[in-house]
Coordinates of N, CA and C in Angstrom, one line a residue:
X1 N 26.0 0.1 -0.2 CA 25.1 -0.7 -1.1 C 24.1 -1.5 -0.3
X2 N 24.4 -1.9 0.9 CA 23.4 -2.6 1.7 C 22.1 -1.7 2.0
X3 N 22.4 -0.4 2.2 CA 21.2 0.4 2.5 C 20.3 0.6 1.3
X4 N 20.9 0.6 0.1 CA 20.1 0.7 -1.2 C 19.2 -0.6 -1.3
X5 N 19.9 -1.7 -1.0 CA 19.1 -3.0 -1.1 C 18.0 -3.0 -0.1
X6 N 18.3 -2.6 1.1 CA 17.2 -2.5 2.1 C 16.1 -1.6 1.7
X7 N 16.4 -0.5 1.1 CA 15.4 0.4 0.6 C 14.5 -0.2 -0.5
X8 N 15.1 -0.9 -1.4 CA 14.4 -1.6 -2.4 C 13.5 -2.7 -1.9
X9 N 14.0 -3.4 -0.9 CA 13.1 -4.5 -0.3 C 12.0 -3.9 0.4
X10 N 12.2 -2.8 1.1 CA 11.1 -2.1 1.8 C 10.1 -1.5 0.8
X11 N 10.5 -1.0 -0.3 CA 9.6 -0.5 -1.3 C 8.8 -1.6 -1.9
X12 N 9.4 -2.7 -2.1 CA 8.6 -3.8 -2.6 C 7.6 -4.3 -1.6
X13 N 8.0 -4.4 -0.3 CA 7.1 -4.9 0.7 C 5.9 -3.9 0.9
X14 N 6.1 -2.7 0.7 CA 5.1 -1.7 1.0 C 4.5 -1.0 -0.3
X15 N 4.6 -1.8 -1.4 CA 4.2 -1.2 -2.7 C 2.7 -0.9 -2.7
X16 N 1.8 -1.7 -2.1 CA 0.4 -1.4 -2.1 C 0.1 -0.1 -1.3
X17 N 0.8 0.1 -0.1 CA 0.6 1.3 0.7 C 1.1 2.5 -0.1
X18 N 2.2 2.5 -0.7 CA 2.8 3.6 -1.4 C 1.9 3.9 -2.6
X19 N 1.4 2.9 -3.3 CA 0.5 3.1 -4.5 C -0.8 3.7 -4.1
X20 N -1.3 3.2 -3.0 CA -2.6 3.8 -2.5 C -2.5 5.2 -2.1
X21 N -1.4 5.6 -1.3 CA -1.2 7.0 -0.9 C -1.0 7.8 -2.1
X22 N -0.2 7.4 -3.1 CA 0.1 8.2 -4.3 C -1.2 8.4 -5.1
X23 N -2.1 7.4 -5.2 CA -3.3 7.5 -5.9 C -4.2 8.5 -5.2
X24 N -4.3 8.5 -3.8 CA -5.1 9.4 -3.1 C -4.6 10.8 -3.3
X25 N -3.3 11.0 -3.3 CA -2.7 12.4 -3.5 C -3.0 12.9 -4.9
X26 N -2.8 12.0 -5.9 CA -3.1 12.4 -7.3 C -4.6 12.8 -7.5
X27 N -5.4 12.0 -6.8 CA -6.9 12.3 -6.9 C -7.2 13.6 -6.3
X28 N -6.6 13.9 -5.1 CA -6.9 15.1 -4.4 C -6.5 16.4 -5.3
X29 N -5.4 16.3 -6.0 CA -5.0 17.4 -6.8 C -5.6 17.4 -8.3
X30 N -6.4 16.5 -8.6 CA -7.0 16.4 -9.9 C -8.2 17.4 -10.1
X31 N -8.5 17.7 -11.3 CA -9.6 18.7 -11.5 C -10.9 17.9 -12.0
X32 N -11.1 16.7 -11.5 CA -12.3 15.9 -11.9 C -13.4 16.3 -11.0
X33 N -14.6 16.0 -11.4 CA -15.8 16.2 -10.6 C -15.8 15.3 -9.3
X34 N -16.5 15.7 -8.3 CA -16.5 15.0 -7.0 C -16.9 13.5 -7.1
X35 N -17.9 13.2 -8.0 CA -18.3 11.8 -8.1 C -17.3 10.9 -8.7
X36 N -16.5 11.5 -9.6 CA -15.4 10.7 -10.2 C -14.2 10.5 -9.2
X37 N -14.0 11.6 -8.4 CA -12.9 11.5 -7.4 C -13.3 10.5 -6.3
X38 N -14.5 10.4 -6.0 CA -14.9 9.4 -4.9 C -14.5 8.0 -5.3
X39 N -14.7 7.6 -6.5 CA -14.3 6.3 -7.0 C -12.8 6.0 -6.8
X40 N -12.0 7.1 -7.2 CA -10.6 6.9 -7.0 C -10.2 6.9 -5.6
X41 N -10.9 7.6 -4.7 CA -10.6 7.6 -3.3 C -10.9 6.2 -2.7
X42 N -12.0 5.6 -3.2 CA -12.3 4.2 -2.8 C -11.3 3.2 -3.2
X43 N -10.8 3.4 -4.4 CA -9.7 2.5 -4.9 C -8.4 2.7 -4.1
X44 N -8.1 3.9 -3.8 CA -6.9 4.1 -3.0 C -7.1 3.5 -1.6
X45 N -8.2 3.7 -1.0 CA -8.5 3.1 0.3 C -8.4 1.6 0.3
X46 N -8.9 1.0 -0.8 CA -8.9 -0.4 -0.9 C -7.5 -0.9 -1.0
X47 N -6.6 -0.2 -1.7 CA -5.2 -0.6 -1.8 C -4.5 -0.5 -0.4
X48 N -4.8 0.5 0.3 CA -4.2 0.7 1.6 C -4.7 -0.4 2.6
X49 N -6.0 -0.6 2.6 CA -6.6 -1.7 3.4 C -6.0 -3.0 3.1
X50 N -5.9 -3.3 1.8 CA -5.3 -4.6 1.3 C -3.9 -4.8 1.8
X51 N -3.1 -3.7 1.8 CA -1.8 -3.7 2.3 C -1.8 -4.1 3.8
X52 N -2.7 -3.5 4.6 CA -2.8 -3.8 6.0 C -3.1 -5.2 6.3
X53 N -4.1 -5.7 5.5 CA -4.5 -7.1 5.7 C -3.4 -8.1 5.4
X54 N -2.7 -7.8 4.3 CA -1.6 -8.7 3.9 C -0.5 -8.7 5.0
X55 N -0.1 -7.5 5.5 CA 0.9 -7.4 6.5 C 0.5 -8.1 7.8
X56 N -0.7 -8.0 8.2 CA -1.2 -8.6 9.5 C -1.2 -10.1 9.3
X57 N -1.7 -10.6 8.2 CA -1.7 -12.1 8.0 C -0.2 -12.6 7.9
X58 N 0.7 -11.9 7.3 CA 2.0 -12.3 7.2 C 2.7 -12.4 8.5
X59 N 2.4 -11.4 9.4 CA 3.0 -11.3 10.7 C 2.5 -12.5 11.6
X60 N 1.2 -12.8 11.5 CA 0.6 -13.9 12.2 C 1.2 -15.2 11.8
X61 N 1.4 -15.3 10.5 CA 1.9 -16.6 9.9 C 3.3 -16.8 10.4
X62 N 4.1 -15.7 10.4 CA 5.5 -15.8 10.9 C 5.5 -16.2 12.4
X63 N 4.6 -15.6 13.2 CA 4.5 -15.9 14.6 C 4.1 -17.4 14.9
X64 N 3.2 -17.9 14.1 CA 2.9 -19.3 14.2 C 4.0 -20.2 13.8
X65 N 4.8 -19.9 12.8 CA 5.9 -20.7 12.4 C 7.0 -20.7 13.4
X66 N 7.2 -19.5 14.1 CA 8.2 -19.4 15.1 C 7.8 -20.2 16.3
X67 N 6.5 -20.3 16.6 CA 6.1 -21.0 17.8 C 6.1 -22.5 17.7
X68 N 6.0 -23.0 16.4 CA 6.0 -24.4 16.2 C 7.4 -25.0 16.0

């Protein structure tokens, strides 16, 4: 049961990353014109980048709290 709990916590922590990758994959396999797909790719990239920014800021905050 602990492994399932760990899996759920990891999924919640990385929801933006998973959502961005899923959006990019769905866009790649869609039959929409290239100009419409570009907008979806930009949205997916924004989600992935936002995930990275949140994770880095959270890591730095934890390091500051541990140092003080």
